[in-house]
Coordinates of C-alpha atoms and ligand atoms in Angstrom, one line a residue:
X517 CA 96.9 85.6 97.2
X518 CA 95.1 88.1 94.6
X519 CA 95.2 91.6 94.8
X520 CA 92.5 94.0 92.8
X521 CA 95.4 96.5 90.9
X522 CA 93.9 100.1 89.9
X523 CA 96.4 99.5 86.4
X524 CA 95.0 96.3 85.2
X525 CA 91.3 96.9 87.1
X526 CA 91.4 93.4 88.0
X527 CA 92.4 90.9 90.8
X528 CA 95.4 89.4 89.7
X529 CA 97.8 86.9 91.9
X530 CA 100.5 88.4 94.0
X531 CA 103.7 87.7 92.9
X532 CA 106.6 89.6 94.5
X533 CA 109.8 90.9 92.8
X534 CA 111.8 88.9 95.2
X535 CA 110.7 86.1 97.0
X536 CA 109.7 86.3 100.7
X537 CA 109.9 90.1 100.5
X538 CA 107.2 93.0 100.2
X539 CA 108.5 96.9 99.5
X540 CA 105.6 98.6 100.3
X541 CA 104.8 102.2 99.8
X542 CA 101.6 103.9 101.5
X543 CA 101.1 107.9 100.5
X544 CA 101.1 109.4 104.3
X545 CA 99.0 112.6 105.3
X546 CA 100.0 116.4 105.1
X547 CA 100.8 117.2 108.5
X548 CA 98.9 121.2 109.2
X549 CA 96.5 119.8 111.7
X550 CA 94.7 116.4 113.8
X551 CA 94.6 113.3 111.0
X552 CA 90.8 112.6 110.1
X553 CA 89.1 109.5 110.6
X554 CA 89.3 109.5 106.8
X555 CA 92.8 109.9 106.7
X556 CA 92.8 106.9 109.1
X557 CA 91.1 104.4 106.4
X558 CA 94.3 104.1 104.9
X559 CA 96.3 103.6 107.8
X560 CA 94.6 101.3 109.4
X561 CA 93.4 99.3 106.3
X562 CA 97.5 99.0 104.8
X563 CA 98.4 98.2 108.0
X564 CA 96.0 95.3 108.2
X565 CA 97.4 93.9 104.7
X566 CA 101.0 94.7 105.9
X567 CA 100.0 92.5 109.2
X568 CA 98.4 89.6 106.9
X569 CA 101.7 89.9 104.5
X570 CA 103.5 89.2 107.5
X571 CA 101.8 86.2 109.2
X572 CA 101.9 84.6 105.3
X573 CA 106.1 84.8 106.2
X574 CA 107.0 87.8 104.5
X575 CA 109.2 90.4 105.5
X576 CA 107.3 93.6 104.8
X577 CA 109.5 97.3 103.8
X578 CA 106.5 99.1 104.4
X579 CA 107.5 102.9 103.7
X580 CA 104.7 105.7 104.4
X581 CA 105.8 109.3 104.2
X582 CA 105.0 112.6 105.8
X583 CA 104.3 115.5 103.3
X584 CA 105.5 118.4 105.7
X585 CA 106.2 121.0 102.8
X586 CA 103.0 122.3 101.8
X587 CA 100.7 125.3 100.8
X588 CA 98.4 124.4 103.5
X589 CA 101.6 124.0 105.8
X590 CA 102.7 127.1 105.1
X591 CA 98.9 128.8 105.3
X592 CA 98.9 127.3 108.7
X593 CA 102.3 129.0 110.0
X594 CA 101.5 132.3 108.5
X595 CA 98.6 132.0 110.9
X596 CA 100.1 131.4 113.9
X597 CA 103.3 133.2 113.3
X598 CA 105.8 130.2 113.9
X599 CA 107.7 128.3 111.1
X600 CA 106.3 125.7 108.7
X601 CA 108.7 123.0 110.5
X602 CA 107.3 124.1 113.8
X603 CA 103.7 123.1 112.2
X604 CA 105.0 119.8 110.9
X605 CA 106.5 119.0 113.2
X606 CA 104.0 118.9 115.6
X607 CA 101.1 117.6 113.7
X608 CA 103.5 114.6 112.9
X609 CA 103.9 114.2 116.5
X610 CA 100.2 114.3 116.8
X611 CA 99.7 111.8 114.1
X612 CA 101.8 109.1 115.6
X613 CA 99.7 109.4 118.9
X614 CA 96.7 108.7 116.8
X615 CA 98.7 105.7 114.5
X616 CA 99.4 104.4 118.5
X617 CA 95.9 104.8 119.7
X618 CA 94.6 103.2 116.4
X619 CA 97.6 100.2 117.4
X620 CA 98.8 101.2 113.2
X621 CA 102.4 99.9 113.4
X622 CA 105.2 102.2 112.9
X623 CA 106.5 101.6 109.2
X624 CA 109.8 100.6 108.6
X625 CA 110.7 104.3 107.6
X626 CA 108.2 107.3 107.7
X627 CA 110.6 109.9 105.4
X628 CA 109.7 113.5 105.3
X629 CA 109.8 115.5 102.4
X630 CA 112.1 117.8 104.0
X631 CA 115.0 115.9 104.4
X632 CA 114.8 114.4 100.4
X633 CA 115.3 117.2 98.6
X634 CA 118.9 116.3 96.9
X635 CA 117.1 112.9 95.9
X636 CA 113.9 115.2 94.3
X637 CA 116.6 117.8 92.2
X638 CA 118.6 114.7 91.1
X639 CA 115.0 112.9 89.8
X640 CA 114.1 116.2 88.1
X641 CA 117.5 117.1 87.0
X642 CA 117.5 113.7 85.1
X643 CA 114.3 114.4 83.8
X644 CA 115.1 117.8 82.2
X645 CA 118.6 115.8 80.8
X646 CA 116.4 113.7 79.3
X647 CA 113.8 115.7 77.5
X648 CA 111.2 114.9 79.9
X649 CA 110.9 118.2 81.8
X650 CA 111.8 121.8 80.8
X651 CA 112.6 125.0 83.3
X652 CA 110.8 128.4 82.7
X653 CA 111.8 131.1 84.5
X654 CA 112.5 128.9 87.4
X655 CA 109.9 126.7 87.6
X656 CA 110.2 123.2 86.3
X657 CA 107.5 121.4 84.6
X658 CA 107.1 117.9 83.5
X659 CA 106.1 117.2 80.0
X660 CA 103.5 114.8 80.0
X661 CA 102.6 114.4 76.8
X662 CA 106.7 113.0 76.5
X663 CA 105.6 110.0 78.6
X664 CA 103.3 107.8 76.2
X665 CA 101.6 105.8 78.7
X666 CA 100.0 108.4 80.8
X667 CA 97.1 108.0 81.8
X668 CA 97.2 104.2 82.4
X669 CA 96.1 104.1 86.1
X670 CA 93.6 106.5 86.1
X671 CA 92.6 105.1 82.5
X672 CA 92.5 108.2 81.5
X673 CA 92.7 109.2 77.7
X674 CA 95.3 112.1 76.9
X675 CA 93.3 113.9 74.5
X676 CA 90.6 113.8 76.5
X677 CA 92.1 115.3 79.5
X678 CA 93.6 118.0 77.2
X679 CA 90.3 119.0 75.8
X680 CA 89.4 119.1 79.5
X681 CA 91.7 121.1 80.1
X682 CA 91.8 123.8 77.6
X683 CA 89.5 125.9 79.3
X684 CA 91.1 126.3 82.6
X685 CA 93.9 128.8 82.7
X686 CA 95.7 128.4 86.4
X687 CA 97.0 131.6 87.1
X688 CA 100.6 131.6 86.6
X689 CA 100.7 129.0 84.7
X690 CA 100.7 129.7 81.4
X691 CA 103.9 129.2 80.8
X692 CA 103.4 125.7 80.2
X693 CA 104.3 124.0 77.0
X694 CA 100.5 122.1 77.2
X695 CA 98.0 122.3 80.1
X696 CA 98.7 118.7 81.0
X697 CA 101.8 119.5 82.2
X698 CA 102.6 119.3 86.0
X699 CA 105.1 121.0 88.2
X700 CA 108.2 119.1 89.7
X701 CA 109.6 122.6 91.3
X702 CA 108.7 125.9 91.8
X703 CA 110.4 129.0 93.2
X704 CA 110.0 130.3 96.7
X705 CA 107.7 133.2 97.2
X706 CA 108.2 135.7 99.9
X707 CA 108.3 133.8 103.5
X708 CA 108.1 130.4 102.1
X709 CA 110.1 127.5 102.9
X710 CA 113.3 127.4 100.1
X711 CA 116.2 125.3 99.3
X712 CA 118.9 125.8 96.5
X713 CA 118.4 124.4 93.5
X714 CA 120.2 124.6 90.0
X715 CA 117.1 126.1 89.0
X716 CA 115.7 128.6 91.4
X717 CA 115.8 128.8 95.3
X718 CA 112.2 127.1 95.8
X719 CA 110.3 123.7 96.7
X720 CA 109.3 120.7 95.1
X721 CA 105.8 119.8 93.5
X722 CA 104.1 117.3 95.9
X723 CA 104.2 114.3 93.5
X724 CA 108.0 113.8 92.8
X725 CA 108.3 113.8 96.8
X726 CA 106.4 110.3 96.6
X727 CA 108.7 109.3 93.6
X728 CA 111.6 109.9 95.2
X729 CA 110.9 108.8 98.9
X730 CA 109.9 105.4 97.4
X731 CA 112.9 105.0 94.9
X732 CA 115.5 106.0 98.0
X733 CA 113.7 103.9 100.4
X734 CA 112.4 100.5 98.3
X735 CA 113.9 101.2 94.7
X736 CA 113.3 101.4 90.7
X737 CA 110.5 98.9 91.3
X738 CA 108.5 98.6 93.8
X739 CA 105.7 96.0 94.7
X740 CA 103.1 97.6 95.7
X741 CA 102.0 101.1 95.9
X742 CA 99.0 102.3 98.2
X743 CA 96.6 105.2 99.3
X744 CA 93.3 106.7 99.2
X745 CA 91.1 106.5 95.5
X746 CA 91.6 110.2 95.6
X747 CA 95.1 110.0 94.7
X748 CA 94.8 108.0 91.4
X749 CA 94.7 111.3 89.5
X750 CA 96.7 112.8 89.4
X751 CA 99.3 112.3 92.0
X752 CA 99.7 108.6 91.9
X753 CA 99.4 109.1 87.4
X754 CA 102.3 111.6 87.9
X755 CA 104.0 109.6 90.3
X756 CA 104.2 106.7 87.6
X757 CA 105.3 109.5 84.6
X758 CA 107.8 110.7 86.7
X759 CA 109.5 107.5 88.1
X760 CA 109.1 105.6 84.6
X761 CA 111.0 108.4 82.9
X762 CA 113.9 108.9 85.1
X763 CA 114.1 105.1 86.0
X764 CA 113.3 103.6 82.8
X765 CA 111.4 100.4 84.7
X766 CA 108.1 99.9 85.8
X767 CA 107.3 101.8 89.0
X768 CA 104.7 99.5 91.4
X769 CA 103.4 96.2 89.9
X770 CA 100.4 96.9 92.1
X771 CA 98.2 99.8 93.2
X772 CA 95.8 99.1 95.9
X773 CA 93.3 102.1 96.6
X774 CA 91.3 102.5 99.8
X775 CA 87.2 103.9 98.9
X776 CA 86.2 106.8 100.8
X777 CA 85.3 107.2 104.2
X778 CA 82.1 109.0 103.8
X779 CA 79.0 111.0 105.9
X780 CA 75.8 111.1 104.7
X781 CA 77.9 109.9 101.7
X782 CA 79.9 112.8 101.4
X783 CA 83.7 112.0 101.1
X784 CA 85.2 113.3 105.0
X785 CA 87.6 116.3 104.2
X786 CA 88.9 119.0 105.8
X787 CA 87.7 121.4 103.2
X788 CA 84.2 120.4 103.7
X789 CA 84.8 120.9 107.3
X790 CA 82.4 117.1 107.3
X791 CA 85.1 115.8 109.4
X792 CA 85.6 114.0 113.1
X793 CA 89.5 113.8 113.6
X794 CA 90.6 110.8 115.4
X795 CA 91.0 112.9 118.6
X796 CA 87.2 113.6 118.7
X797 CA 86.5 109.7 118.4
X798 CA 89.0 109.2 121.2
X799 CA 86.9 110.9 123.6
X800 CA 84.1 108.8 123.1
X801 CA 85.5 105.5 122.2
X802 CA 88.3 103.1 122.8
X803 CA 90.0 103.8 119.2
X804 CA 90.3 99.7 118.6
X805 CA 86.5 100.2 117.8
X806 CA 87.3 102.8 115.1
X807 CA 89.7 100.0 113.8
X808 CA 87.2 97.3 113.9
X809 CA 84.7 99.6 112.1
X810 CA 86.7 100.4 109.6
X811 CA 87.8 97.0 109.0
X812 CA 84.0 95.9 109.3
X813 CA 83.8 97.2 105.3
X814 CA 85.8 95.9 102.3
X815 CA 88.7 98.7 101.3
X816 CA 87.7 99.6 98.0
X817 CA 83.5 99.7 99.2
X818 CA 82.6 103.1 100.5
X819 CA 82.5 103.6 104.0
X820 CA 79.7 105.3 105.9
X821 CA 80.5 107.0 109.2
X822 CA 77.6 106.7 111.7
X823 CA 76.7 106.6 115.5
X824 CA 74.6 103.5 114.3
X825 CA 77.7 101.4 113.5
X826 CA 80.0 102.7 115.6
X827 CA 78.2 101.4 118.5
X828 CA 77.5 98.1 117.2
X829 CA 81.7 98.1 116.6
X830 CA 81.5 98.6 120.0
X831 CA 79.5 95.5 121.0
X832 CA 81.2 93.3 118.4
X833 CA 84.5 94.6 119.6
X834 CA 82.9 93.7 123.4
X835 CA 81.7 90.1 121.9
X836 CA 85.6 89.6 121.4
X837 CA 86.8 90.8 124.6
X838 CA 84.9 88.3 126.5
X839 CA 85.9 85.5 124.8
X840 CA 89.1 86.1 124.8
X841 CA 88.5 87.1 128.4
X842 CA 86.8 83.8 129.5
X843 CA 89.0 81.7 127.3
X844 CA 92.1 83.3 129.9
X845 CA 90.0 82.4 132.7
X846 CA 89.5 79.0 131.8
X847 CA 93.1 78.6 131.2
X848 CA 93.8 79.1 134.3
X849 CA 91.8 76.9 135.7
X850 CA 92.0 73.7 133.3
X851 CA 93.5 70.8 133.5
X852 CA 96.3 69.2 132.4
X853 CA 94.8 66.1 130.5
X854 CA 94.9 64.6 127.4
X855 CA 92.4 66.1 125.1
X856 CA 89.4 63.8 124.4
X857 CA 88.6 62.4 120.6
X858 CA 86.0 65.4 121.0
X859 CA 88.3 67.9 121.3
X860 CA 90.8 67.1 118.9
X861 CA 88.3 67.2 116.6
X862 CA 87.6 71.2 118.2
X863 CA 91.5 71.6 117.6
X864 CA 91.3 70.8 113.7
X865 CA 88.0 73.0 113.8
X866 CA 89.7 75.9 115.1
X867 CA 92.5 75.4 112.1
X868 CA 89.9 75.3 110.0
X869 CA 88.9 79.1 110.8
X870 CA 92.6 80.4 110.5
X871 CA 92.5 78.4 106.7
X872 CA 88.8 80.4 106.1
X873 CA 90.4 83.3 107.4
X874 CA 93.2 83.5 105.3
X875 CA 91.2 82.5 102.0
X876 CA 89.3 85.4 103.0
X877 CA 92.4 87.6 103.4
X878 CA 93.9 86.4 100.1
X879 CA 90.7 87.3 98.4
X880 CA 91.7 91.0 97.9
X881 CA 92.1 91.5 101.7
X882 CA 88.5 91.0 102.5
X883 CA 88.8 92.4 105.9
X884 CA 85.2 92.1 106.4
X885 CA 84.3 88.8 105.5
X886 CA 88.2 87.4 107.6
X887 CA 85.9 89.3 110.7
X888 CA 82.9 87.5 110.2
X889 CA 84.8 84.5 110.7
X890 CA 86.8 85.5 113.9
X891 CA 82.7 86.2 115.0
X892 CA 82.2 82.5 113.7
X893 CA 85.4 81.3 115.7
X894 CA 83.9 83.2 119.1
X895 CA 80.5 81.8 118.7
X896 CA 82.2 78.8 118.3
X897 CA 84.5 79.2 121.2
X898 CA 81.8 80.1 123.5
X899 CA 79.4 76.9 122.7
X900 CA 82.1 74.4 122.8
X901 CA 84.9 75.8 124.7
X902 CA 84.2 75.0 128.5
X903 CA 85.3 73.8 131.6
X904 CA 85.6 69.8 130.9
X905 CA 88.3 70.6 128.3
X906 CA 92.0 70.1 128.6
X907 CA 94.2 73.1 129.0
X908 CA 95.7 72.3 125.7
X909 CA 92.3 72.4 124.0
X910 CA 91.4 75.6 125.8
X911 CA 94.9 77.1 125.0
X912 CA 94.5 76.3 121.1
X913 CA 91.2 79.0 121.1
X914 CA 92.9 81.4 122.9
X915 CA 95.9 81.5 120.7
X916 CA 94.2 81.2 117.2
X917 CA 91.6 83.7 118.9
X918 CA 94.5 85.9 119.9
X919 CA 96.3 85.1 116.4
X920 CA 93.8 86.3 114.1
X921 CA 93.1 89.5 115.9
X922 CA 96.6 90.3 116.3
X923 CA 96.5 90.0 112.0
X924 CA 93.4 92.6 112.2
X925 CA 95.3 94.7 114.8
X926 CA 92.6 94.4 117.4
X927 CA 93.7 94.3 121.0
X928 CA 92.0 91.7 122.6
X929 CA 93.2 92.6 126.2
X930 CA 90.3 94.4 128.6
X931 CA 91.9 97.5 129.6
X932 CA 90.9 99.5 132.4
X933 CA 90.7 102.8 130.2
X934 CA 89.6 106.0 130.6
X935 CA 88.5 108.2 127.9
X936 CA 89.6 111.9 127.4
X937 CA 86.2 113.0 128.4
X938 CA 86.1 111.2 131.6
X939 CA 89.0 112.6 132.3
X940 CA 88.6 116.0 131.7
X941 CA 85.3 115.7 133.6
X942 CA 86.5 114.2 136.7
X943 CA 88.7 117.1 136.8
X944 CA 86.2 119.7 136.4
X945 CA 84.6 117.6 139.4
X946 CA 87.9 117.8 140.8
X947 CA 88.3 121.7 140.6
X948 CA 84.3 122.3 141.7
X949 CA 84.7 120.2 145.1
X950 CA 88.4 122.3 145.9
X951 CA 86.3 125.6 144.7
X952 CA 83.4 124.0 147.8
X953 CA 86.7 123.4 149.7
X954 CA 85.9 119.9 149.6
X955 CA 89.6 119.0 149.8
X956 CA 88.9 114.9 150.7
X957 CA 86.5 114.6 147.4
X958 CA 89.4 116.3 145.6
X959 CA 91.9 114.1 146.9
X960 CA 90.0 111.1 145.8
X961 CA 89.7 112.0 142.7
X962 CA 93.4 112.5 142.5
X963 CA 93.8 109.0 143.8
X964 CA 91.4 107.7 141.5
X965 CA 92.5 108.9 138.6
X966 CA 96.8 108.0 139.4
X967 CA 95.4 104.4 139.8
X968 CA 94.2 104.8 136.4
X969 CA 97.6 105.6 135.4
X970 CA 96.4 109.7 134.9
X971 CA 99.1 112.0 136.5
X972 CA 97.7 116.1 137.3
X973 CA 99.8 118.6 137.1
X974 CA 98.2 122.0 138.5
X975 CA 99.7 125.2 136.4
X976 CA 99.0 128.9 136.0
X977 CA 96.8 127.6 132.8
X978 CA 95.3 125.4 134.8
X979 CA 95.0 121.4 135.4
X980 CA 97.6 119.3 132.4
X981 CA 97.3 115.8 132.6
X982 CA 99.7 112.9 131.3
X983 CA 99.2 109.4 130.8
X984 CA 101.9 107.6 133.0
Ligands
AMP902 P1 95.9 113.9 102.6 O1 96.5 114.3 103.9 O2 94.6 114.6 102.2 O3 96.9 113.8 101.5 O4 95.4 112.4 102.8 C1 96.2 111.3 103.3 C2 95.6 110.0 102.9 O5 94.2 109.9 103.4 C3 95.5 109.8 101.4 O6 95.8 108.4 101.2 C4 94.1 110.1 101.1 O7 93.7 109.4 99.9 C5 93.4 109.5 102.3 N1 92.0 110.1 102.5 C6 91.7 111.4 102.7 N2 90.4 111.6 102.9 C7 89.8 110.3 102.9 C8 88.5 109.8 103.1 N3 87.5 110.6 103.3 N4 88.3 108.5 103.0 C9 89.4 107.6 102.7 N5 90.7 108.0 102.6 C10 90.9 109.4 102.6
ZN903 ZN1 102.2 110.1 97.5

C-alpha cells in the first residue's frame, strides 16, 4: 500500500513500526461552535483510510483530539457569560452527533487538551532543560532556530521564513529571542482558563497539545500523522520541532493531508463566514450523501461544494441502495442450488472488484476511483444478478456489495428517515391545525411522526423533539 507523505512529497510504501499495527493520529476541531462540512473532510476521509487499514487486518490506534482550550473558546464564553468548559463541552457533544450522523467511527481515544496538561509542562519543561526553549517573564517560547531540521514538512527554508518575518512585530511578542520562535505556554490574562505551572499560572500554545496527546496516547513514534493541508505550517512543523527535541526520535513516518473543501473555490471557514455546518446539510440531506460526496474526490484534490453534486451524491448514493435493496429481496426468495458454471464464474467476478478496489485503495487511498468501482460492481450486480441464480450466488453480491461500502462507511440500509426540516414542519402543521382546533389532524401528526421514531414534548418554549 503507498501513501503520498507531505515530508518526502512522494508516495512511498507503507511500512508500519510494528507489524499488524497502525498508531494513528488525526488533529480534531476546536470545539466554540457546529463542525463545518469542511472540518468534516477530514473526518470522514481518515476514517475511510482507518476503515481500509482495518479490512487489510490491521489493528488501527486511531487517536483524534479535541482542542477545547482556546482564544476563540474563550471569545465564545465571554459572550454568553458561562465558562469556557461549559462551551467545550457542549460543542464536543455536538460534534459527536455530527461524527454519528456522518457514520465517522469513534476513535480509540478522543483526548482533550484539558485534561493533558501535566504531560504538556513535562514536554516543555524538558525542552527548556535542554536548551530548546527559554521562559520570559512567564511565557515560554520555543527556539526554533535550535532544531536544525525545521522546516522539513512544510519545505520551508529558515532564512526565508525569517526574512519573512522580520517585518511583522506581534504585539507582545517581542520578547522573543528570533521571530521564528513559537509559544509552548503563556500566562493567564484576566478571566481566562489557568493552570499552575513552574512558570506562570497560564495555558499551553495549541501545538504542544498535539505533541503531547499523541506521545501519551501512541508514543515517541508514531505511524502516521493526519489533518487538513492548512495545518502543515505551522502547527504540524512545530509539532515535529517540538516532539523531535524532547523525544530525540522521529515523530510520524507519514503525514497525510486532506485538500480543502472549497465554494466557489474559496477554502470553507468560519472566518469567512463561507460555511454550511454539518447541521444545515442534515436538514436537507441524509448525511451518508455528504459522506459519499466527499469521498466522490481524491483527499489531497480540492473539493468543491455545490447543489450540483450534492444531488447527484444523492442519486449515486440511491443507485446503491437499490441494489443492495433488490440483492436482499432476491435473497429471500432464491434457491438453494448449486450454482451453475455461469455463476461461479459471477463469484470470481465479484472477487475480482474487491482485488480492483483495494488496488485502488492502496494507491494513496483513491477513494474516488475504489467508488467508481463499487458503481462497476452495482451495474454489474443489476445485469447479471437475477432470479435463476442460486442463493449462494445472490448472497456473494450482497456481501462484497455490503463489504466494500462498509470500508467507505456508507450505509447501505433504506431507512425510513426523516429530515430536521420535515420535522420541524410537520410540527408547525401540527401547532396551526390545534391553533384551527383541529385536534384529530394534530393527533395524526403526532402518531405519524412517533412511528417515525420522533417523540414531542410540548413546553413553555414550545414543541422539543427527540429521536427515540
Ligand atoms: P480547526 O477546527 O479549524 O482546527 O479544523 C479542524 C480540522 O478541519 C483540521 O484538520 C483542518 O485542517 C480541517 N479543515 C478546516 N477547514 C477545512 C476545509 N475548508 N477543508 C478541509 N479541511 C478543513
Ligand atoms: Zn494538531
Amino acid at each position: 500500500m503507498k501513501i503520498f507523505n507531505t515530508l518526502s512529497r512522494r508516495k512511498e510504501e507503507f511500512v508500519p513500526i510494528e507489524e499488524g499495527r497502525v498508531r494513528m493520529y488525526v488533529c480534531g476541531p476546536t470545539v466554540y461552535n457546529l463542525i463545518h462540512i469542511g472540518n468534516a473532510r477530514p473526518m470522514i476521509v481518515f476514517d475511510t483510510f482507518r476503515r481500509y487499514l482495518e479490512h487489510k487486518g490491521y489493528k488501527v490506534d486511531y487517536v483524534s483530539n479535541f482542542t477545547d482550550v482556546d482564544d476563540k473558546i474563550i471569545a465564545k464564553a465571554i459572550e454568553e457569560g458561562v465558562t469556557s468548559e461549559e462551551i467545550s463541552k457542549r460543542y464536543i457533544e455536538e460534534c459527536k452527533k455530527d461524527m454519528e450522523g456522518m457514520n465517522v467511527r469513534p476513535a480509540t481515544v478522543h483526548p482533550l487538551a484539558t485534561q493533558e496538561i501535566d504531560g504538556m509542562i513535562a514536554m516543555i519543561r524538558k525542552l527548556i532543560d535542554e536548551g530548546y526553549a527559554y521562559n520570559v517573564n512567564g511565557t515560554v517560547y520555543f527556539r526554533t532556530r535550535k532544531f536544525k531540521e525545521y522546516g522539513k514538512l512544510s519545505w520551508k527554508n529558515l532564512d526565508d521564513l525569517r526574512s519573512g518575518f522580520r517585518e511583522i512585530k506581534v504585539t507582545g511578542e517581542e520578547q522573543k529571542e528570533d521571530p521564528l520562535d513559537f509559544v509552548l505556554w503563556k500566562p493567564k490574562k484576566e478571566g481566562e482558563p489557568a493552570w499552575d505551572s513552574p512558570w506562570s499560572d497560564g495555558r499551553p500554545g495549541w501545538h504542544i497539545e498535539c505533541s503531547v496527546m499523541a506521545k501519551h496516547y501512541l508514543g515517541d513514534t508514531i505511524d502516521i500523522h493526519a489533518g487538513g493541508e492548512d495545518l502543515v505550517f505551522p502547527h504540524h512543523e512545530n509539532e515535529i520541532a517540538q516532539s523531535e527535541c524532547a523525544n530525540g526520535v522521529p515523530f510520524a513516518n507519514y503525514w497525510m493531508h486532506n485538500a480543502f473543501l472549497t465554494i466557489d473555490k474559496v477554502k470553507m471557514s468560519k472566518s469567512l463566514g463561507n460555511f454550511f455546518t454539518v447541521r444545515d446539510i442534515a436538514e436537507k440531506y441524509d448525511l451518508q450523501v455528504l459522506r459519499l460526496f466527499m469521498l466522490s474526490a481524491h483527499y489531497r484534490s480540492p473539493l468543491n461544494f455545490s447543489a450540483d453534486l450534492m444531488e447527484s451524491s444523492k442519486s449515486a448514493l440511491e443507485r446503491i441502495r437499490n441494489a443492495a435493496e433488490r440483492l436482499g429481496d432476491l435473497m429471500k426468495s432464491a434457491k438453494d442450488t448449486e450454482p451453475s458454471e455461469e455463476e461461479k464464474a459471477m463469484a470470481a467476478e465479484a472477487e475480482a472488484f474487491v482485488r480492483k478496489f483495494d488496488e485502488k485503495m492502496d494507491d494513496d487511498c483513491n477513494t474516488a476511483d475504489a467508488l467508481s468501482v463499487v458503481f462497476e460492481l452495482v451495474k454489474y450486480a443489476n445485469q447479471h444478478v437475477n432470479e435463476e441464480c442460486a442463493a449462494a450466488t445472490v448472497k456473494v453480491f450482497a456481501d462484497t456489495l455490503a463489504q466494500l461500502c462498509d470500508i467507505l462507511g456508507i450505509i447501505t440500509e433504506k431507512k425510513e428517515e426523516i429530515l430536521d426540516a420535515e420535522i420541524e414542519q410537520l410540527i408547525e402543521e401540527r401547532q396551526a391545525a390545534r391553533k384551527a382546533k383541529n385536534f384529530a389532524r394534530a393527533d395524526e401528526i403526532r402518531d405519524e411522526l412517533a412511528a417515525k421514531g420522533i417523540l414531542l414534548k410540548d413546553t413553555r418554549e414550545g414543541v422539543k423533539w427527540t429521536r427515540a
